CSV table of N, CA and C in Angstrom, one decimal:
chain,number,residue,atom,x,y,z
A,277,MET,N,-1.2,-22.3,-42.5
A,277,MET,CA,-1.1,-22.9,-41.2
A,277,MET,C,-2.2,-23.9,-41.1
A,278,SER,N,-2.0,-25.0,-40.5
A,278,SER,CA,-3.0,-26.0,-40.3
A,278,SER,C,-3.9,-25.7,-39.2
A,279,GLN,N,-5.0,-26.4,-39.2
A,279,GLN,CA,-6.0,-26.2,-38.1
A,279,GLN,C,-5.4,-26.7,-36.8
A,280,ALA,N,-4.5,-27.7,-36.8
A,280,ALA,CA,-3.9,-28.2,-35.5
A,280,ALA,C,-3.0,-27.1,-34.9
A,281,THR,N,-2.3,-26.4,-35.8
A,281,THR,CA,-1.4,-25.3,-35.3
A,281,THR,C,-2.2,-24.2,-34.7
A,282,LEU,N,-3.3,-23.8,-35.4
A,282,LEU,CA,-4.2,-22.7,-34.8
A,282,LEU,C,-4.8,-23.2,-33.5
A,283,GLY,N,-5.2,-24.4,-33.4
A,283,GLY,CA,-5.7,-24.9,-32.1
A,283,GLY,C,-4.7,-24.9,-31.0
A,284,ASP,N,-3.5,-25.3,-31.4
A,284,ASP,CA,-2.4,-25.2,-30.4
A,284,ASP,C,-2.1,-23.8,-30.0
A,285,ASP,N,-2.1,-22.9,-30.9
A,285,ASP,CA,-1.9,-21.5,-30.6
A,285,ASP,C,-2.9,-20.9,-29.6
A,286,ASP,N,-4.2,-21.3,-29.9
A,286,ASP,CA,-5.3,-20.8,-29.0
A,286,ASP,C,-5.1,-21.4,-27.6
A,287,GLU,N,-4.7,-22.7,-27.6
A,287,GLU,CA,-4.5,-23.3,-26.3
A,287,GLU,C,-3.3,-22.7,-25.5
A,288,LEU,N,-2.2,-22.4,-26.3
A,288,LEU,CA,-1.1,-21.7,-25.6
A,288,LEU,C,-1.4,-20.3,-25.2
A,289,PHE,N,-2.2,-19.6,-25.9
A,289,PHE,CA,-2.6,-18.3,-25.5
A,289,PHE,C,-3.5,-18.4,-24.3
A,290,GLY,N,-4.4,-19.3,-24.2
A,290,GLY,CA,-5.2,-19.5,-23.0
A,290,GLY,C,-4.4,-19.8,-21.8
A,291,GLU,N,-3.4,-20.7,-22.0
A,291,GLU,CA,-2.4,-21.0,-20.9
A,291,GLU,C,-1.7,-19.7,-20.4
A,292,ALA,N,-1.2,-19.0,-21.4
A,292,ALA,CA,-0.5,-17.7,-21.1
A,292,ALA,C,-1.4,-16.7,-20.4
A,293,ALA,N,-2.6,-16.6,-20.8
A,293,ALA,CA,-3.6,-15.7,-20.2
A,293,ALA,C,-3.8,-16.1,-18.7
A,294,ASN,N,-4.0,-17.4,-18.5
A,294,ASN,CA,-4.2,-17.9,-17.1
A,294,ASN,C,-3.0,-17.6,-16.2
A,295,GLU,N,-1.8,-17.8,-16.8
A,295,GLU,CA,-0.6,-17.6,-16.0
A,295,GLU,C,-0.4,-16.1,-15.7
A,296,MET,N,-0.8,-15.3,-16.7
A,296,MET,CA,-0.7,-13.8,-16.5
A,296,MET,C,-1.7,-13.4,-15.4
A,297,ARG,N,-2.9,-13.9,-15.4
A,297,ARG,CA,-3.8,-13.6,-14.3
A,297,ARG,C,-3.3,-14.1,-13.0
A,298,GLU,N,-2.7,-15.3,-13.0
A,298,GLU,CA,-2.2,-15.8,-11.7
A,298,GLU,C,-1.0,-14.9,-11.2
A,299,ASP,N,-0.2,-14.4,-12.1
A,299,ASP,CA,0.9,-13.5,-11.8
A,299,ASP,C,0.3,-12.2,-11.2
A,300,VAL,N,-0.7,-11.7,-11.8
A,300,VAL,CA,-1.4,-10.5,-11.2
A,300,VAL,C,-1.9,-10.7,-9.8
A,301,GLU,N,-2.6,-11.8,-9.7
A,301,GLU,CA,-3.2,-12.2,-8.4
A,301,GLU,C,-2.2,-12.4,-7.3
A,302,ALA,N,-1.1,-13.1,-7.7
A,302,ALA,CA,0.0,-13.3,-6.8
A,302,ALA,C,0.7,-12.0,-6.3
A,303,SER,N,0.9,-11.1,-7.3
A,303,SER,CA,1.5,-9.8,-6.9
A,303,SER,C,0.6,-9.0,-6.0
A,304,LEU,N,-0.7,-9.0,-6.3
A,304,LEU,CA,-1.7,-8.3,-5.5
A,304,LEU,C,-1.7,-8.9,-4.0
A,305,GLU,N,-1.6,-10.2,-3.9
A,305,GLU,CA,-1.6,-10.8,-2.6
A,305,GLU,C,-0.3,-10.4,-1.8
A,306,LYS,N,0.8,-10.4,-2.5
A,306,LYS,CA,2.0,-10.0,-1.9
A,306,LYS,C,2.0,-8.6,-1.5
A,307,ALA,N,1.3,-7.7,-2.3
A,307,ALA,CA,1.2,-6.3,-1.9
A,307,ALA,C,0.3,-6.1,-0.7
A,308,TRP,N,-0.8,-6.8,-0.6
A,308,TRP,CA,-1.7,-6.7,0.5
A,308,TRP,C,-0.9,-7.2,1.8
A,309,THR,N,-0.2,-8.2,1.6
A,309,THR,CA,0.6,-8.8,2.8
A,309,THR,C,1.7,-7.8,3.3
A,310,ALA,N,2.2,-7.1,2.4
A,310,ALA,CA,3.3,-6.1,2.7
A,310,ALA,C,2.8,-4.9,3.5
A,311,LEU,N,1.5,-4.6,3.4
A,311,LEU,CA,1.0,-3.5,4.1
A,311,LEU,C,1.0,-3.7,5.6
A,312,PRO,N,1.1,-2.6,6.4
A,312,PRO,CA,1.1,-2.7,7.8
A,312,PRO,C,-0.1,-3.4,8.3
A,313,ASP,N,0.0,-4.2,9.4
A,313,ASP,CA,-1.1,-4.8,10.1
A,313,ASP,C,-1.9,-3.7,10.8
A,314,ASP,N,-3.2,-3.9,10.8
A,314,ASP,CA,-4.1,-2.9,11.4
A,314,ASP,C,-3.8,-2.7,12.9
A,315,ASP,N,-3.4,-3.8,13.6
A,315,ASP,CA,-3.1,-3.6,15.0
A,315,ASP,C,-1.8,-2.8,15.2
A,316,ASP,N,-0.9,-2.9,14.3
A,316,ASP,CA,0.4,-2.2,14.4
A,316,ASP,C,0.2,-0.7,14.4
A,317,ILE,N,-0.9,-0.2,13.7
A,317,ILE,CA,-1.1,1.2,13.6
A,317,ILE,C,-2.1,1.7,14.7
A,318,TRP,N,-2.8,0.7,15.3
A,318,TRP,CA,-3.8,1.0,16.3
A,318,TRP,C,-3.3,0.9,17.8
A,319,GLU,N,-2.5,-0.1,18.1
A,319,GLU,CA,-2.1,-0.3,19.4
A,319,GLU,C,-0.7,0.2,19.7
A,320,THR,N,-0.5,0.6,20.9
A,320,THR,CA,0.8,1.2,21.3
A,320,THR,C,1.2,0.8,22.7
A,321,ASP,N,2.5,0.8,23.0
A,321,ASP,CA,3.0,0.7,24.3
A,321,ASP,C,3.8,1.9,24.8
A,322,ALA,N,3.6,3.0,24.0
A,322,ALA,CA,4.4,4.2,24.3
A,322,ALA,C,4.0,4.9,25.6
A,323,ASP,N,4.9,5.6,26.2
A,323,ASP,CA,4.6,6.3,27.4
A,323,ASP,C,4.2,7.7,27.2
A,324,ASN,N,4.4,8.3,26.0
A,324,ASN,CA,4.1,9.7,25.8
A,324,ASN,C,3.7,9.8,24.3
A,325,VAL,N,3.2,11.0,24.0
A,325,VAL,CA,2.7,11.3,22.7
A,325,VAL,C,3.8,11.1,21.6
A,326,LEU,N,5.0,11.6,21.9
A,326,LEU,CA,6.1,11.5,21.0
A,326,LEU,C,6.4,10.0,20.7
A,327,GLY,N,6.4,9.2,21.7
A,327,GLY,CA,6.6,7.8,21.5
A,327,GLY,C,5.5,7.2,20.7
A,328,VAL,N,4.3,7.6,20.9
A,328,VAL,CA,3.1,7.1,20.1
A,328,VAL,C,3.4,7.5,18.6
A,329,LEU,N,3.7,8.7,18.4
A,329,LEU,CA,3.9,9.2,17.0
A,329,LEU,C,5.1,8.5,16.4
A,330,ASN,N,6.2,8.4,17.1
A,330,ASN,CA,7.3,7.7,16.5
A,330,ASN,C,7.0,6.2,16.1
A,331,GLY,N,6.2,5.5,17.0
A,331,GLY,CA,5.8,4.2,16.7
A,331,GLY,C,4.9,4.1,15.6
A,332,LEU,N,3.9,5.0,15.5
A,332,LEU,CA,3.0,5.1,14.4
A,332,LEU,C,3.7,5.4,13.1
A,333,ASN,N,4.6,6.3,13.1
A,333,ASN,CA,5.4,6.6,11.9
A,333,ASN,C,6.1,5.4,11.4
A,334,SER,N,6.7,4.6,12.3
A,334,SER,CA,7.4,3.4,11.9
A,334,SER,C,6.4,2.4,11.3
A,335,ALA,N,5.2,2.3,11.9
A,335,ALA,CA,4.2,1.3,11.5
A,335,ALA,C,3.6,1.7,10.1
A,336,LEU,N,3.6,3.0,9.8
A,336,LEU,CA,3.0,3.5,8.5
A,336,LEU,C,4.0,3.4,7.4
A,337,ASP,N,4.4,2.1,7.1
A,337,ASP,CA,5.4,1.9,6.1
A,337,ASP,C,4.8,0.8,5.2
A,338,ALA,N,4.6,1.1,3.9
A,338,ALA,CA,3.9,0.2,3.0
A,338,ALA,C,4.9,-0.9,2.6
A,339,GLY,N,6.1,-0.8,3.0
A,339,GLY,CA,7.1,-1.9,2.7
A,339,GLY,C,7.2,-2.1,1.2
A,340,ASP,N,7.2,-3.3,0.8
A,340,ASP,CA,7.3,-3.7,-0.6
A,340,ASP,C,6.0,-3.6,-1.4
A,341,ALA,N,4.9,-3.1,-0.7
A,341,ALA,CA,3.6,-3.2,-1.4
A,341,ALA,C,3.6,-2.4,-2.7
A,342,GLU,N,4.3,-1.3,-2.8
A,342,GLU,CA,4.3,-0.5,-4.0
A,342,GLU,C,5.0,-1.3,-5.1
A,343,ALA,N,6.1,-2.0,-4.8
A,343,ALA,CA,6.8,-2.8,-5.9
A,343,ALA,C,5.9,-3.9,-6.4
A,344,HIS,N,5.2,-4.6,-5.4
A,344,HIS,CA,4.3,-5.6,-5.8
A,344,HIS,C,3.1,-5.1,-6.6
A,345,LEU,N,2.6,-3.9,-6.2
A,345,LEU,CA,1.5,-3.3,-7.0
A,345,LEU,C,2.0,-3.0,-8.4
A,346,ARG,N,3.2,-2.5,-8.5
A,346,ARG,CA,3.7,-2.2,-9.8
A,346,ARG,C,3.8,-3.4,-10.7
A,347,ASP,N,4.2,-4.5,-10.1
A,347,ASP,CA,4.3,-5.8,-10.9
A,347,ASP,C,2.9,-6.2,-11.3
A,348,ALA,N,1.9,-6.1,-10.4
A,348,ALA,CA,0.5,-6.5,-10.7
A,348,ALA,C,0.0,-5.6,-11.9
A,349,LYS,N,0.3,-4.3,-11.8
A,349,LYS,CA,-0.2,-3.4,-12.8
A,349,LYS,C,0.5,-3.6,-14.1
A,350,LYS,N,1.7,-4.0,-14.1
A,350,LYS,CA,2.5,-4.3,-15.3
A,350,LYS,C,1.8,-5.5,-16.1
A,351,TRP,N,1.7,-6.6,-15.3
A,351,TRP,CA,1.1,-7.8,-15.9
A,351,TRP,C,-0.4,-7.6,-16.3
A,352,PHE,N,-1.1,-6.8,-15.5
A,352,PHE,CA,-2.5,-6.5,-15.8
A,352,PHE,C,-2.6,-5.7,-17.1
A,353,THR,N,-1.8,-4.7,-17.2
A,353,THR,CA,-1.8,-3.9,-18.4
A,353,THR,C,-1.5,-4.7,-19.7
A,354,MET,N,-0.5,-5.5,-19.5
A,354,MET,CA,-0.1,-6.4,-20.7
A,354,MET,C,-1.2,-7.3,-21.0
A,355,GLY,N,-1.8,-7.9,-20.1
A,355,GLY,CA,-2.9,-8.9,-20.3
A,355,GLY,C,-4.2,-8.2,-20.9
A,356,LYS,N,-4.4,-7.0,-20.4
A,356,LYS,CA,-5.6,-6.3,-20.8
A,356,LYS,C,-5.4,-5.8,-22.3
A,357,ARG,N,-4.2,-5.3,-22.6
A,357,ARG,CA,-4.0,-4.9,-24.0
A,357,ARG,C,-4.0,-6.0,-25.0
A,358,ALA,N,-3.6,-7.2,-24.5
A,358,ALA,CA,-3.6,-8.4,-25.3
A,358,ALA,C,-5.0,-9.0,-25.4
A,359,ASP,N,-5.9,-8.5,-24.6
A,359,ASP,CA,-7.2,-9.0,-24.5
A,359,ASP,C,-7.2,-10.4,-24.0
A,360,ALA,N,-6.3,-10.7,-23.0
A,360,ALA,CA,-6.1,-12.0,-22.5
A,360,ALA,C,-7.0,-12.4,-21.4
A,361,PHE,N,-7.7,-11.4,-20.8
A,361,PHE,CA,-8.6,-11.7,-19.7
A,361,PHE,C,-10.0,-11.7,-20.2
A,362,GLU,N,-10.7,-12.8,-19.8
A,362,GLU,CA,-12.2,-12.8,-20.1
A,362,GLU,C,-12.9,-11.8,-19.3
A,363,ASP,N,-12.5,-11.7,-18.0
A,363,ASP,CA,-13.2,-10.7,-17.1
A,363,ASP,C,-12.1,-10.2,-16.2
A,364,ALA,N,-11.8,-8.9,-16.4
A,364,ALA,CA,-10.7,-8.3,-15.7
A,364,ALA,C,-11.2,-7.3,-14.7
A,365,ASP,N,-12.5,-7.1,-14.6
A,365,ASP,CA,-13.1,-6.1,-13.7
A,365,ASP,C,-12.7,-6.3,-12.2
A,366,ASP,N,-12.6,-7.6,-11.8
A,366,ASP,CA,-12.2,-7.8,-10.4
A,366,ASP,C,-10.8,-7.4,-10.1
A,367,LEU,N,-9.9,-7.7,-11.1
A,367,LEU,CA,-8.5,-7.3,-10.9
A,367,LEU,C,-8.3,-5.8,-10.9
A,368,GLU,N,-9.0,-5.2,-11.8
A,368,GLU,CA,-9.0,-3.7,-11.9
A,368,GLU,C,-9.4,-3.1,-10.6
A,369,ALA,N,-10.5,-3.6,-10.1
A,369,ALA,CA,-11.1,-3.1,-8.8
A,369,ALA,C,-10.1,-3.3,-7.7
A,370,GLU,N,-9.5,-4.5,-7.6
A,370,GLU,CA,-8.5,-4.7,-6.5
A,370,GLU,C,-7.3,-3.9,-6.6
A,371,ILE,N,-6.8,-3.6,-7.8
A,371,ILE,CA,-5.7,-2.8,-8.1
A,371,ILE,C,-6.0,-1.4,-7.5
A,372,ALA,N,-7.2,-0.9,-7.9
A,372,ALA,CA,-7.6,0.5,-7.4
A,372,ALA,C,-7.7,0.5,-5.9
A,373,ASP,N,-8.3,-0.5,-5.3
A,373,ASP,CA,-8.4,-0.6,-3.8
A,373,ASP,C,-7.0,-0.6,-3.2
A,374,LEU,N,-6.1,-1.3,-3.7
A,374,LEU,CA,-4.7,-1.4,-3.2
A,374,LEU,C,-4.0,0.0,-3.4
A,375,GLU,N,-4.2,0.6,-4.5
A,375,GLU,CA,-3.6,1.9,-4.7
A,375,GLU,C,-4.1,2.9,-3.7
A,376,THR,N,-5.4,2.9,-3.4
A,376,THR,CA,-6.0,3.8,-2.4
A,376,THR,C,-5.4,3.5,-1.0
A,377,ALA,N,-5.3,2.2,-0.7
A,377,ALA,CA,-4.7,1.9,0.6
A,377,ALA,C,-3.3,2.4,0.8
A,378,ILE,N,-2.5,2.2,-0.3
A,378,ILE,CA,-1.1,2.7,-0.2
A,378,ILE,C,-1.1,4.2,-0.1
A,379,GLU,N,-1.9,4.9,-0.9
A,379,GLU,CA,-2.0,6.4,-0.8
A,379,GLU,C,-2.4,6.8,0.5
A,380,ASP,N,-3.4,6.2,1.2
A,380,ASP,CA,-3.9,6.5,2.5
A,380,ASP,C,-2.7,6.4,3.5
A,381,ILE,N,-2.0,5.3,3.4
A,381,ILE,CA,-0.9,5.0,4.3
A,381,ILE,C,0.2,6.1,4.2
A,382,ALA,N,0.5,6.5,2.9
A,382,ALA,CA,1.5,7.5,2.7
A,382,ALA,C,1.0,8.9,3.2
A,383,ALA,N,-0.2,9.2,3.0
A,383,ALA,CA,-0.8,10.5,3.5
A,383,ALA,C,-0.8,10.5,5.1
A,384,ALA,N,-1.2,9.4,5.7
A,384,ALA,CA,-1.1,9.3,7.1
A,384,ALA,C,0.3,9.5,7.6
A,385,GLY,N,1.2,8.8,7.0
A,385,GLY,CA,2.6,8.9,7.3
A,385,GLY,C,3.2,10.4,7.3
A,386,GLU,N,2.7,11.1,6.2
A,386,GLU,CA,3.1,12.5,6.1
A,386,GLU,C,2.6,13.3,7.3
A,387,GLN,N,1.3,13.1,7.6
A,387,GLN,CA,0.7,13.8,8.7
A,387,GLN,C,1.3,13.5,10.0
A,388,VAL,N,1.6,12.3,10.3
A,388,VAL,CA,2.3,11.9,11.5
A,388,VAL,C,3.7,12.5,11.6
A,389,GLY,N,4.4,12.5,10.4
A,389,GLY,CA,5.7,13.1,10.4
A,389,GLY,C,5.7,14.6,10.8
A,390,VAL,N,4.6,15.3,10.3
A,390,VAL,CA,4.5,16.7,10.7
A,390,VAL,C,4.2,16.8,12.2
A,391,LEU,N,3.4,16.0,12.7
A,391,LEU,CA,3.1,16.1,14.1
A,391,LEU,C,4.3,15.7,15.0
A,392,THR,N,5.1,14.7,14.5
A,392,THR,CA,6.3,14.3,15.2
A,392,THR,C,7.3,15.5,15.3
A,393,SER,N,7.3,16.3,14.3
A,393,SER,CA,8.3,17.4,14.4
A,393,SER,C,7.6,18.6,15.1
A,394,THR,N,6.3,18.7,15.1
A,394,THR,CA,5.6,19.9,15.7
A,394,THR,C,5.4,19.7,17.3
A,395,ILE,N,5.1,18.5,17.7
A,395,ILE,CA,4.7,18.3,19.1
A,395,ILE,C,5.9,18.7,20.1
A,396,PRO,N,7.1,18.3,19.8
A,396,PRO,CA,8.2,18.7,20.7
A,396,PRO,C,8.4,20.2,20.8
A,397,ALA,N,8.2,20.9,19.6
A,397,ALA,CA,8.3,22.3,19.6
A,397,ALA,C,7.2,23.0,20.4
A,398,LEU,N,6.0,22.4,20.2
A,398,LEU,CA,4.8,22.9,21.0
A,398,LEU,C,5.0,22.8,22.5
A,399,ARG,N,5.5,21.6,22.9
A,399,ARG,CA,5.8,21.4,24.3
A,399,ARG,C,6.8,22.4,24.8
A,400,GLY,N,7.8,22.7,24.1
A,400,GLY,CA,8.8,23.7,24.5
A,400,GLY,C,8.2,25.1,24.6
A,401,THR,N,7.3,25.4,23.7
A,401,THR,CA,6.6,26.7,23.7
A,401,THR,C,5.8,26.8,24.9
A,402,LEU,N,5.0,25.8,25.2
A,402,LEU,CA,4.2,25.8,26.4
A,402,LEU,C,4.9,25.8,27.7
A,403,GLU,N,6.1,25.1,27.7
A,403,GLU,CA,6.9,25.2,28.9
A,403,GLU,C,7.4,26.6,29.2
A,404,GLU,N,7.7,27.3,28.1
A,404,GLU,CA,8.3,28.6,28.3
A,404,GLU,C,7.2,29.7,28.5
A,405,ALA,N,6.0,29.4,28.1
A,405,ALA,CA,4.9,30.3,28.2
A,405,ALA,C,4.4,30.5,29.6
A,406,GLY,N,3.7,31.6,29.9
A,406,GLY,CA,3.2,31.9,31.2
A,406,GLY,C,4.1,32.6,32.1
A,407,PRO,N,3.6,32.8,33.3
A,407,PRO,CA,4.5,33.5,34.3
A,407,PRO,C,5.7,32.7,34.7
A,408,ASP,N,6.7,33.3,35.0
A,408,ASP,CA,7.9,32.7,35.5
A,408,ASP,C,7.7,32.3,36.9
A,409,GLU,N,7.9,31.0,37.2
A,409,GLU,CA,7.7,30.5,38.6
A,409,GLU,C,8.5,31.2,39.6
A,410,SER,N,9.6,31.7,39.3
A,410,SER,CA,10.5,32.4,40.3
A,410,SER,C,9.9,33.8,40.7
A,411,ASP,N,9.0,34.3,39.7
A,411,ASP,CA,8.4,35.6,40.0
A,411,ASP,C,7.1,35.4,40.8
A,412,ALA,N,6.6,34.2,40.9
A,412,ALA,CA,5.3,34.0,41.6
A,412,ALA,C,5.3,34.4,43.0
A,413,GLY,N,6.3,34.3,43.7
A,413,GLY,CA,6.4,34.6,45.2
A,413,GLY,C,6.6,36.1,45.4
A,414,GLU,N,6.9,36.9,44.5
A,414,GLU,CA,7.1,38.3,44.7
A,414,GLU,C,6.0,39.2,44.7
């Protein structure tokens, strides 16, 4: 192989590495954007607890964030194994942060789901508990 060919290969590899990093960064940005907005999980217009819980349960949806995270991890893994990134620590840290955010959203969704099914039953139990109002006057 000639020196010119090797130089071209290095240049092509550098371009591919840059494109791979850009793909990882683009997928990460799409994933962050797909997460629920903080106001959507904080503010409510509901009139009762069940309405709040149902609204919160709907808001706690990571949407396409997991798919975008998977794309980012796929390209990151490929680039890291090919030793294509000069410095990948920032990407690795952002992937970890995003994974944590998605896991937290999923865990909160599970907890809200439990409450959503528990609260109506608890209300029924409390309505039935205590002295019978018709017996109060006797």
